Amino acid sequence: MSDEAPGRRPNVLFIITDQQRADHVGFAGNEIVQTPNLDALAARGTVFDSAWVANPVCMPNRSTIMTGRMPTAHGVIFNDRSLDWGANTFVRQFLAAGWRTALIGKSHLQHGLSRNAVVPIGSSGAFDDPWPPGWNTLEDHESFADGPPDFPPSFYGFEHVELSIDHGSRITGHHLQWALDRGGVYEQLVVPMTDEAPAKRRSDRWWQVYEPPYGPELHSTTFVAEQTSAFIEEAAAGGSPWLVMASFPDPHHPMTPPGEWFDRHDPADMPLSPSIADDLATAPDYLRRFQRTPPTKQRGWVGMCGATDHELMRECLAATYGSIEMIDDAVGRILATIDRLGQTDDTIVVFTSDHGDMMGDHGLMLKGYMPYRGTLQVPLVIVDPDRAPARTTSLAGSIDLGSTLLDLAGLEGYVGIQGSSLVPILDDPAATVRDHILIEDDLPAGLAALAPIPAKSRTLVTAQHKYTRFSSGEDLLFDLGNDPLELDDLSSRETSMRGHLIEHLADALMAVDDDARGAPINH
């Protein structure tokens, strides 16, 4: 733990988006998407230009952010299981130390959102469930049919919870009652995740690009902004330090920015990814099959697919940028609330995303089992008012965020944390706290056999290289320093480097072999 000021009790605003690429912000050099508020945030914080996920899928990486542990350690390796009710989290530490804590927006720590997107495989599980019935149904949208259910005093450490559960124009969770109270029409809010969802306008190429039947005032981005600001005002009035996770469900597909945000960009102006024509000649065959699968033929509404329809790809980019710009506007309103309350100088701010999106890279769309930087790299800014702004290329991971915030607040960690504090980099952008990032990607064996795709892959990212090993025995090796687009697979040519990285990967896997299961939370 670093030598923070004695008695320092900073507020924490943790802003997280869903499925936002590292280069889909202005401060990363994107000249099309307009993110003035996020850019201003970056200008007063430390920008991490090499920040990576622990897993490129929602639930595993969100659980890693919360616990500071790899997916194979906390147990959520895929979107088909909930984070164990007894899992320790960095938020629990803040709550126990007297902070007010809140989660506003998307949680996805429980399996509710994914139940209709994941095919159940198998019968009896490997373990008995020791927790009281209903613990893992708090994110089931059915639980909100007659009004929000009663939440326990601590939801993984959050004492105040207001959920926006779904994606696209579909509204469920606490968000549903909020929207109904503001004049929303139920049949326009709780809609199917199909082409039957009502829309003011829809792409002729793919049903997942459309304008919702309601305006921005009912959208999830507005819900997160307003309820986050309301919590901050209440907590500030009470005099306690606070931690709030403002979790935006966008810009995840379906790509449905409302009202004015739908028209922010002309698809004709959208440049395509420079690697969109990659033939993936040396990649595993399943990636070429993804590439040949048009979005209209994807498995379910979340299935991986290709970007062969370039005009559709431009429509997706335009809608995605509209969603991001709406989020940027919402972030500006939350920051304005903090500033009006006179708490800007007492508030640490984190901005990141749970994973990225291929968005045309290598002729691929969406995320999951596509081990390229489009899905694996995320935006990351950490603002500490006590530290000077900076920019760094030092490696950082989603797994490090909990340790960093505990360190900045002068709080102790707990047994089993595998992340590292990034505070040394906040003090000196040339410093390093790790020489690699380990990325896991798992699919339950039954689902992998149905696809069929490799059930497992492991990726090692170093300052220069990225190496991925698949359970099929195949691999990919890229020199990120000289080949940032990942077009030249070196795995069959650079045998010496490949051997070195395999050894490094083996060491990294041993380092995260979990030994903390026998250490309970110390209440």
Coordinates of C-alpha atoms in Angstrom, one line a residue:
M1 CA 0.0 0.0 0.0
S2 CA 1.3 3.5 -0.9
D3 CA 1.8 6.3 1.6
E4 CA -1.5 8.1 1.1
A5 CA -2.4 11.1 3.3
P6 CA -3.5 9.9 6.8
G7 CA -7.2 10.0 7.2
R8 CA -7.9 10.6 3.5
R9 CA -11.4 9.4 2.6
P10 CA -11.9 10.3 -1.1
N11 CA -15.2 9.8 -2.9
V12 CA -15.0 7.4 -5.9
L13 CA -16.9 7.7 -9.1
F14 CA -16.4 4.6 -11.2
I15 CA -17.7 5.0 -14.7
I16 CA -18.0 1.9 -16.8
T17 CA -19.5 1.4 -20.2
D18 CA -20.3 -1.9 -22.0
Q19 CA -18.5 -3.1 -25.1
Q20 CA -16.5 0.1 -25.9
R21 CA -13.3 -0.2 -27.7
A22 CA -10.1 1.6 -26.5
D23 CA -10.0 3.8 -29.6
H24 CA -13.7 4.9 -29.5
V25 CA -13.0 8.0 -27.5
G26 CA -11.5 11.3 -28.6
F27 CA -8.6 11.2 -26.1
A28 CA -7.4 8.0 -27.9
G29 CA -7.0 9.9 -31.1
N30 CA -10.4 9.2 -32.7
E31 CA -11.3 12.2 -34.7
I32 CA -14.9 11.3 -35.5
V33 CA -16.6 10.4 -32.2
Q34 CA -17.1 13.5 -30.1
T35 CA -16.3 13.0 -26.4
P36 CA -15.5 16.4 -24.9
N37 CA -16.4 15.5 -21.3
L38 CA -14.4 12.3 -21.4
D39 CA -11.5 14.1 -23.1
A40 CA -11.6 16.8 -20.3
L41 CA -11.6 14.0 -17.7
A42 CA -8.6 12.4 -19.4
A43 CA -6.8 15.8 -19.5
R44 CA -6.8 15.9 -15.7
G45 CA -6.0 12.3 -15.0
T46 CA -3.7 9.5 -16.1
V47 CA -4.5 7.9 -19.4
F48 CA -3.5 4.3 -19.8
D49 CA -2.8 3.6 -23.4
S50 CA -2.2 -0.1 -22.8
A51 CA -5.1 -1.3 -20.6
W52 CA -6.4 -4.8 -21.1
V53 CA -9.2 -7.0 -19.8
A54 CA -8.9 -10.3 -18.0
N55 CA -11.6 -11.8 -20.2
P56 CA -13.3 -10.3 -23.2
V57 CA -16.9 -11.2 -22.1
C58 CA -19.1 -9.2 -19.8
M59 CA -19.7 -11.3 -16.7
P60 CA -16.1 -12.7 -16.3
N61 CA -14.4 -9.4 -16.6
R62 CA -17.0 -7.5 -14.5
S63 CA -16.5 -10.1 -11.7
T64 CA -12.7 -9.6 -12.1
I65 CA -13.0 -5.9 -11.7
M66 CA -15.1 -6.4 -8.5
T67 CA -12.9 -9.1 -7.0
G68 CA -9.4 -8.3 -8.3
R69 CA -9.2 -12.0 -9.3
M70 CA -8.9 -13.9 -12.5
P71 CA -12.1 -15.6 -13.8
T72 CA -10.7 -19.0 -13.1
A73 CA -10.2 -17.9 -9.5
H74 CA -13.6 -16.2 -8.9
G75 CA -15.4 -18.9 -10.9
V76 CA -17.3 -16.8 -13.4
I77 CA -15.6 -18.0 -16.6
F78 CA -18.6 -17.4 -18.9
N79 CA -21.9 -15.6 -19.0
D80 CA -23.8 -18.6 -17.7
R81 CA -23.2 -18.4 -13.9
S82 CA -23.5 -15.8 -11.2
L83 CA -20.6 -14.4 -9.1
D84 CA -20.6 -16.4 -5.8
W85 CA -22.7 -14.6 -3.2
G86 CA -19.8 -14.9 -0.7
A87 CA -17.1 -13.5 -3.0
N88 CA -15.2 -10.6 -1.5
T89 CA -15.0 -7.4 -3.5
F90 CA -13.2 -4.1 -3.2
V91 CA -16.6 -2.5 -2.8
R92 CA -17.2 -4.5 0.4
Q93 CA -14.0 -3.0 1.8
F94 CA -15.2 0.5 1.2
L95 CA -18.6 -0.2 2.7
A96 CA -17.1 -1.8 5.8
A97 CA -14.9 1.3 6.2
G98 CA -17.8 3.7 6.3
W99 CA -18.3 4.7 2.6
R100 CA -21.8 5.0 1.1
T101 CA -21.8 2.6 -1.8
A102 CA -24.1 2.4 -4.9
L103 CA -24.4 0.6 -8.2
I104 CA -26.5 2.4 -10.8
G105 CA -27.2 0.8 -14.2
K106 CA -25.9 -2.5 -15.5
S107 CA -24.5 -5.0 -12.9
H108 CA -24.2 -8.3 -14.8
L109 CA -22.7 -10.0 -11.8
Q110 CA -25.6 -12.4 -11.9
H111 CA -26.9 -14.5 -14.7
G112 CA -30.3 -12.8 -15.2
L113 CA -29.5 -10.9 -18.4
S114 CA -27.8 -13.8 -20.1
R115 CA -30.4 -16.5 -19.4
N116 CA -32.1 -16.0 -22.8
A117 CA -28.8 -15.7 -24.7
V118 CA -26.9 -18.8 -23.4
V119 CA -27.9 -22.4 -24.3
P120 CA -28.0 -24.5 -21.1
I121 CA -25.8 -27.5 -21.3
G122 CA -25.6 -30.5 -18.9
S123 CA -27.6 -31.4 -15.8
S124 CA -26.3 -31.6 -12.3
G125 CA -23.6 -29.2 -11.3
A126 CA -20.2 -29.8 -9.7
F127 CA -21.1 -28.1 -6.4
D128 CA -24.1 -27.7 -4.0
D129 CA -25.3 -24.2 -3.7
P130 CA -25.0 -23.2 0.0
W131 CA -26.7 -19.8 -0.3
P132 CA -30.4 -19.1 0.5
P133 CA -32.8 -19.6 -2.4
G134 CA -33.2 -16.5 -4.6
W135 CA -29.7 -15.1 -4.0
N136 CA -28.8 -15.4 -7.7
T137 CA -32.2 -14.2 -9.1
L138 CA -31.9 -10.5 -8.2
E139 CA -31.0 -9.6 -11.8
D140 CA -33.8 -11.7 -13.3
H141 CA -36.1 -9.2 -15.1
E142 CA -39.1 -11.3 -13.9
S143 CA -38.2 -10.3 -10.3
F144 CA -39.3 -6.7 -11.1
A145 CA -42.7 -7.6 -12.6
D146 CA -44.6 -6.3 -9.6
G147 CA -42.1 -3.6 -8.7
P148 CA -38.5 -3.9 -7.6
P149 CA -37.6 -6.8 -5.2
D150 CA -36.1 -6.2 -1.8
F151 CA -32.3 -6.1 -2.1
P152 CA -30.1 -7.2 0.8
P153 CA -28.1 -4.6 2.8
S154 CA -25.1 -5.5 0.7
F155 CA -25.2 -6.6 -2.9
Y156 CA -21.6 -7.6 -3.4
G157 CA -20.7 -4.5 -1.3
F158 CA -23.3 -2.1 -2.8
E159 CA -25.8 -0.9 -0.2
H160 CA -27.8 1.0 -2.8
V161 CA -28.7 -0.6 -6.1
E162 CA -30.8 0.6 -9.1
L163 CA -30.5 -1.7 -12.1
S164 CA -30.9 -1.2 -15.8
I165 CA -30.7 -4.8 -16.8
D166 CA -31.1 -5.1 -20.6
H167 CA -29.6 -3.7 -23.8
G168 CA -30.9 -1.9 -26.9
S169 CA -34.2 -0.3 -26.4
R170 CA -35.4 -3.0 -23.9
I171 CA -36.0 -1.6 -20.4
T172 CA -36.2 -3.8 -17.3
G173 CA -35.1 -3.7 -13.7
H174 CA -35.4 -0.6 -11.6
H175 CA -35.1 1.3 -14.8
L176 CA -38.6 0.0 -15.9
Q177 CA -40.5 1.5 -13.0
W178 CA -38.5 4.8 -13.4
A179 CA -39.5 4.9 -17.1
L180 CA -43.1 4.1 -16.4
D181 CA -43.3 6.9 -13.8
R182 CA -42.1 9.3 -16.5
G183 CA -44.8 8.4 -18.9
G184 CA -43.3 5.4 -20.7
V185 CA -45.5 2.9 -22.4
Y186 CA -45.0 -0.6 -21.2
E187 CA -45.3 -2.2 -24.7
Q188 CA -42.6 0.2 -26.0
L189 CA -40.3 -0.6 -23.1
V190 CA -40.4 -4.3 -22.5
V191 CA -39.7 -5.5 -26.0
P192 CA -38.4 -8.7 -27.6
M193 CA -34.7 -8.9 -28.5
T194 CA -35.7 -9.6 -32.1
D195 CA -36.8 -7.7 -35.2
E196 CA -40.2 -7.4 -33.6
A197 CA -39.0 -4.7 -31.2
P198 CA -40.8 -1.5 -32.0
A199 CA -38.8 1.2 -33.6
K200 CA -39.2 4.7 -35.1
R201 CA -36.6 3.8 -37.8
R202 CA -34.6 0.6 -38.5
S203 CA -31.7 -0.4 -40.7
D204 CA -32.7 -2.3 -43.8
R205 CA -29.7 -4.4 -43.4
W206 CA -29.9 -5.6 -39.7
W207 CA -32.6 -5.3 -37.1
Q208 CA -30.1 -4.5 -34.4
V209 CA -29.5 -0.9 -35.7
Y210 CA -32.6 1.1 -34.9
E211 CA -34.1 4.2 -33.2
P212 CA -36.2 3.3 -30.1
P213 CA -39.9 4.2 -30.1
Y214 CA -39.2 6.6 -27.1
G215 CA -37.0 9.6 -26.6
P216 CA -33.7 10.1 -24.8
E217 CA -35.6 11.0 -21.6
L218 CA -36.4 7.3 -21.0
H219 CA -33.2 5.8 -22.2
S220 CA -30.8 3.8 -20.0
T221 CA -28.0 6.4 -20.4
T222 CA -30.4 9.1 -19.0
F223 CA -31.5 6.8 -16.2
V224 CA -27.8 6.1 -15.1
A225 CA -26.9 9.8 -15.2
E226 CA -29.9 11.0 -13.2
Q227 CA -29.9 8.3 -10.6
T228 CA -26.1 8.5 -10.1
S229 CA -26.4 12.3 -9.6
A230 CA -29.3 11.8 -7.2
F231 CA -27.3 9.3 -5.1
I232 CA -24.3 11.6 -5.0
E233 CA -26.4 14.5 -3.8
E234 CA -28.0 12.4 -1.1
A235 CA -24.6 11.0 0.1
A236 CA -23.0 14.4 0.0
A237 CA -25.8 15.8 2.1
G238 CA -25.2 13.1 4.7
G239 CA -21.5 14.0 5.0
S240 CA -20.2 10.5 4.3
P241 CA -17.6 9.6 1.7
W242 CA -19.2 7.8 -1.2
L243 CA -18.4 5.3 -3.9
V244 CA -20.8 4.9 -6.9
M245 CA -20.4 2.7 -10.0
A246 CA -22.2 4.4 -12.9
S247 CA -22.6 1.5 -15.2
F248 CA -23.9 2.4 -18.7
P249 CA -25.4 -0.5 -20.7
D250 CA -24.4 1.2 -24.0
P251 CA -22.7 1.2 -26.5
H252 CA -23.3 -2.6 -26.5
H253 CA -25.5 -3.9 -29.3
P254 CA -28.4 -3.7 -30.3
M255 CA -27.2 -0.3 -31.4
T256 CA -30.1 2.0 -30.5
P257 CA -29.3 5.5 -29.6
P258 CA -32.5 7.5 -29.1
G259 CA -33.7 10.7 -30.8
E260 CA -31.1 13.2 -31.8
W261 CA -28.3 10.8 -30.9
F262 CA -29.4 8.4 -33.7
D263 CA -28.7 11.0 -36.3
R264 CA -25.4 12.3 -35.0
H265 CA -23.4 10.7 -37.7
D266 CA -23.9 9.8 -41.4
P267 CA -23.0 6.2 -42.1
A268 CA -21.4 7.3 -45.4
D269 CA -18.8 9.3 -43.4
M270 CA -17.7 6.3 -41.3
P271 CA -14.2 4.9 -42.3
L272 CA -13.9 1.1 -42.1
S273 CA -11.3 -0.7 -40.1
P274 CA -8.0 -0.8 -41.9
S275 CA -7.8 -4.6 -41.2
I276 CA -11.4 -5.4 -42.4
A277 CA -10.1 -7.3 -45.5
D278 CA -7.8 -9.6 -43.4
D279 CA -8.3 -13.1 -44.8
L280 CA -7.3 -14.7 -41.4
A281 CA -5.2 -17.2 -43.4
T282 CA -3.2 -18.4 -40.4
A283 CA -5.9 -18.0 -37.8
P284 CA -7.9 -21.0 -36.4
D285 CA -10.7 -22.1 -38.8
Y286 CA -13.5 -21.0 -36.4
L287 CA -12.5 -17.4 -36.8
R288 CA -12.9 -17.7 -40.6
R289 CA -16.3 -19.2 -40.0
F290 CA -17.3 -16.3 -37.8
Q291 CA -16.1 -14.0 -40.6
R292 CA -18.3 -15.8 -43.1
T293 CA -21.4 -15.5 -40.9
P294 CA -23.4 -12.4 -41.7
P295 CA -25.1 -10.7 -38.7
T296 CA -28.5 -11.7 -40.0
K297 CA -27.5 -15.4 -39.6
Q298 CA -25.8 -15.1 -36.2
R299 CA -26.7 -17.5 -33.4
G300 CA -29.2 -15.6 -31.1
W301 CA -28.8 -11.8 -30.7
V302 CA -25.3 -12.0 -29.2
G303 CA -23.6 -14.5 -31.6
M304 CA -20.3 -13.7 -33.1
C305 CA -20.4 -12.8 -36.8
G306 CA -18.6 -11.2 -39.7
A307 CA -18.3 -7.7 -41.2
T308 CA -18.6 -8.6 -44.9
D309 CA -21.5 -6.1 -45.4
H310 CA -19.5 -2.9 -45.4
E311 CA -22.5 -0.6 -45.6
L312 CA -24.0 -2.3 -42.6
M313 CA -20.6 -1.9 -40.8
R314 CA -20.8 1.9 -41.4
E315 CA -24.4 2.0 -40.0
C316 CA -23.2 0.1 -36.9
L317 CA -20.3 2.6 -36.4
A318 CA -22.6 5.6 -36.8
A319 CA -25.1 4.3 -34.3
T320 CA -22.3 3.2 -31.9
Y321 CA -20.8 6.7 -32.0
G322 CA -24.1 8.2 -31.3
S323 CA -24.5 6.0 -28.2
I324 CA -21.0 7.0 -27.0
E325 CA -21.7 10.7 -27.5
M326 CA -24.9 10.3 -25.5
I327 CA -22.9 8.7 -22.7
D328 CA -20.3 11.5 -22.9
D329 CA -23.1 14.0 -22.4
A330 CA -24.4 12.0 -19.4
V331 CA -20.9 11.9 -17.9
G332 CA -20.7 15.6 -18.2
R333 CA -23.9 16.0 -16.2
I334 CA -22.7 13.7 -13.4
L335 CA -19.3 15.6 -13.2
A336 CA -21.2 18.9 -13.1
T337 CA -23.2 17.6 -10.1
I338 CA -20.0 16.8 -8.3
D339 CA -18.6 20.1 -9.1
R340 CA -21.7 22.0 -8.0
L341 CA -21.5 20.2 -4.7
G342 CA -17.9 21.3 -4.2
Q343 CA -16.6 17.8 -4.2
T344 CA -14.4 17.7 -7.4
D345 CA -11.2 18.0 -5.4
D346 CA -12.3 15.2 -3.1
T347 CA -13.3 12.7 -5.8
I348 CA -11.3 10.0 -7.6
V349 CA -12.8 9.2 -11.0
V350 CA -12.2 6.0 -13.0
F351 CA -13.4 5.6 -16.6
T352 CA -13.2 2.3 -18.4
S353 CA -15.2 -0.4 -20.2
D354 CA -15.8 -4.1 -19.5
H355 CA -14.4 -5.2 -22.9
G356 CA -14.2 -4.0 -26.5
D357 CA -15.8 -4.9 -29.8
M358 CA -14.2 -6.0 -33.1
M359 CA -16.3 -3.4 -35.1
G360 CA -14.9 -4.6 -38.4
D361 CA -11.3 -5.5 -37.4
H362 CA -10.2 -8.6 -39.3
G363 CA -13.6 -8.7 -40.9
L364 CA -15.3 -9.6 -37.6
M365 CA -18.0 -8.1 -35.4
L366 CA -19.1 -8.1 -31.8
K367 CA -17.0 -9.9 -29.1
G368 CA -16.1 -13.2 -27.5
Y369 CA -13.5 -15.8 -28.6
M370 CA -11.9 -13.3 -31.0
P371 CA -8.5 -12.7 -29.4
Y372 CA -7.6 -9.4 -31.0
R373 CA -7.0 -6.1 -29.4
G374 CA -10.4 -4.8 -30.6
T375 CA -12.1 -6.9 -27.9
L376 CA -9.2 -7.2 -25.4
Q377 CA -8.1 -3.6 -25.1
V378 CA -10.2 -1.0 -23.2
P379 CA -10.1 2.7 -22.5
L380 CA -8.8 3.6 -19.0
V381 CA -8.5 6.9 -17.2
I382 CA -7.9 7.3 -13.5
V383 CA -8.2 10.8 -12.1
D384 CA -6.8 11.5 -8.6
P385 CA -7.0 15.2 -7.7
D386 CA -3.8 14.9 -5.7
R387 CA -1.8 13.8 -8.7
A388 CA -0.7 15.5 -11.9
P389 CA -2.2 14.5 -15.2
A390 CA -0.1 12.1 -17.3
R391 CA -0.2 9.5 -20.1
T392 CA 1.4 6.1 -19.9
T393 CA 2.1 3.1 -22.0
S394 CA 2.7 0.9 -19.0
L395 CA 0.6 -2.2 -18.9
A396 CA -2.5 -2.1 -16.8
G397 CA -5.4 -4.6 -16.4
S398 CA -9.0 -4.5 -15.4
I399 CA -7.9 -6.8 -12.6
D400 CA -5.8 -3.9 -11.1
L401 CA -8.6 -1.4 -10.6
G402 CA -9.9 -2.6 -7.2
S403 CA -6.4 -2.8 -5.7
T404 CA -5.7 0.7 -7.0
L405 CA -8.8 2.2 -5.4
L406 CA -8.2 0.5 -2.1
D407 CA -4.6 1.8 -2.2
L408 CA -5.7 5.4 -3.0
A409 CA -8.2 5.3 -0.1
G410 CA -5.7 3.8 2.3
L411 CA -7.8 0.7 2.8
E412 CA -6.6 -2.9 3.2
G413 CA -7.1 -5.5 0.6
Y414 CA -8.0 -9.2 1.3
V415 CA -6.6 -12.7 0.7
G416 CA -6.8 -13.7 -2.9
I417 CA -6.5 -10.4 -4.7
Q418 CA -4.4 -11.0 -7.8
G419 CA -4.4 -7.5 -9.2
S420 CA -1.7 -4.9 -8.6
S421 CA -2.1 -1.3 -7.5
L422 CA -1.5 1.2 -10.3
V423 CA -0.6 3.9 -7.9
P424 CA 3.1 3.8 -8.7
I425 CA 2.2 4.6 -12.3
L426 CA -0.1 7.4 -11.2
D427 CA 3.0 8.8 -9.4
D428 CA 5.4 8.2 -12.3
P429 CA 4.0 7.3 -15.8
A430 CA 7.3 5.6 -16.7
A431 CA 6.9 3.2 -13.8
T432 CA 5.7 -0.4 -14.3
V433 CA 3.9 -2.7 -11.9
R434 CA 3.7 -5.8 -14.2
D435 CA 5.5 -7.2 -17.2
H436 CA 2.5 -9.0 -18.7
I437 CA -1.3 -9.2 -18.8
L438 CA -2.9 -12.6 -18.8
I439 CA -6.3 -12.9 -20.6
E440 CA -8.5 -16.0 -20.2
D441 CA -11.3 -16.9 -22.6
D442 CA -13.4 -20.0 -21.8
L443 CA -16.5 -21.6 -23.1
P444 CA -18.1 -24.6 -21.3
A445 CA -17.2 -27.8 -23.1
G446 CA -20.7 -28.6 -24.2
L447 CA -21.2 -25.2 -25.8
A448 CA -17.8 -25.3 -27.4
A449 CA -18.6 -28.7 -29.0
L450 CA -21.9 -27.3 -30.4
A451 CA -20.2 -24.3 -32.0
P452 CA -17.6 -25.9 -32.6
I453 CA -14.8 -23.7 -31.4
P454 CA -11.8 -24.3 -29.0
A455 CA -13.2 -24.4 -25.4
K456 CA -10.3 -22.4 -24.0
S457 CA -7.7 -19.8 -25.0
R458 CA -5.1 -18.0 -23.0
T459 CA -3.5 -14.7 -24.2
L460 CA -0.3 -13.1 -22.9
V461 CA 0.3 -9.5 -23.6
T462 CA 3.7 -8.0 -23.0
A463 CA 5.1 -4.5 -23.7
Q464 CA 5.9 -5.7 -27.2
H465 CA 4.1 -8.9 -28.1
K466 CA 0.8 -10.7 -27.8
Y467 CA 0.6 -14.4 -27.8
T468 CA -2.5 -16.6 -27.8
R469 CA -2.6 -20.3 -27.3
F470 CA -5.8 -22.2 -28.0
S471 CA -6.9 -25.5 -26.5
S472 CA -6.9 -26.9 -30.0
G473 CA -3.1 -26.6 -30.1
E474 CA -3.2 -23.6 -32.5
D475 CA -1.6 -20.2 -31.7
L476 CA -1.2 -16.6 -32.8
L477 CA 1.8 -14.3 -32.2
F478 CA 1.9 -10.6 -33.0
D479 CA 4.5 -8.0 -32.6
L480 CA 2.2 -5.2 -31.3
G481 CA 5.0 -2.6 -31.4
N482 CA 5.7 -3.1 -35.2
D483 CA 2.3 -4.5 -36.2
P484 CA -0.4 -2.8 -34.2
L485 CA -3.1 -4.0 -36.6
E486 CA -2.2 -7.6 -35.9
L487 CA -2.0 -8.6 -39.6
D488 CA 1.3 -10.5 -39.5
D489 CA 1.1 -13.7 -37.5
L490 CA 4.6 -14.7 -36.5
S491 CA 3.8 -18.0 -34.7
S492 CA 5.3 -20.2 -37.4
R493 CA 8.4 -18.0 -38.1
E494 CA 9.6 -16.5 -34.9
T495 CA 10.1 -19.8 -33.2
S496 CA 12.5 -18.5 -30.6
M497 CA 10.2 -15.7 -29.5
R498 CA 7.3 -18.1 -29.5
G499 CA 9.1 -20.5 -27.2
H500 CA 10.0 -17.6 -24.8
L501 CA 6.4 -16.5 -24.7
I502 CA 5.1 -20.0 -24.1
E503 CA 7.4 -20.2 -21.1
H504 CA 6.2 -16.8 -19.9
L505 CA 2.6 -17.9 -20.3
A506 CA 3.2 -21.0 -18.3
D507 CA 4.7 -18.9 -15.5
A508 CA 1.8 -16.5 -15.7
L509 CA -0.7 -19.4 -15.4
M510 CA 1.1 -20.7 -12.3
A511 CA 1.1 -17.3 -10.7
V512 CA -2.7 -17.0 -10.8
D513 CA -3.4 -20.6 -9.6
D514 CA -5.8 -19.8 -6.8
D515 CA -4.9 -20.7 -3.2
A516 CA -7.5 -18.4 -1.5
R517 CA -10.6 -20.7 -1.3
G518 CA -10.0 -21.5 2.3
A519 CA -9.8 -17.9 3.5
P520 CA -13.3 -16.6 4.4
I521 CA -14.3 -12.9 4.6
N522 CA -13.4 -11.5 8.0
H523 CA -16.6 -9.7 9.1

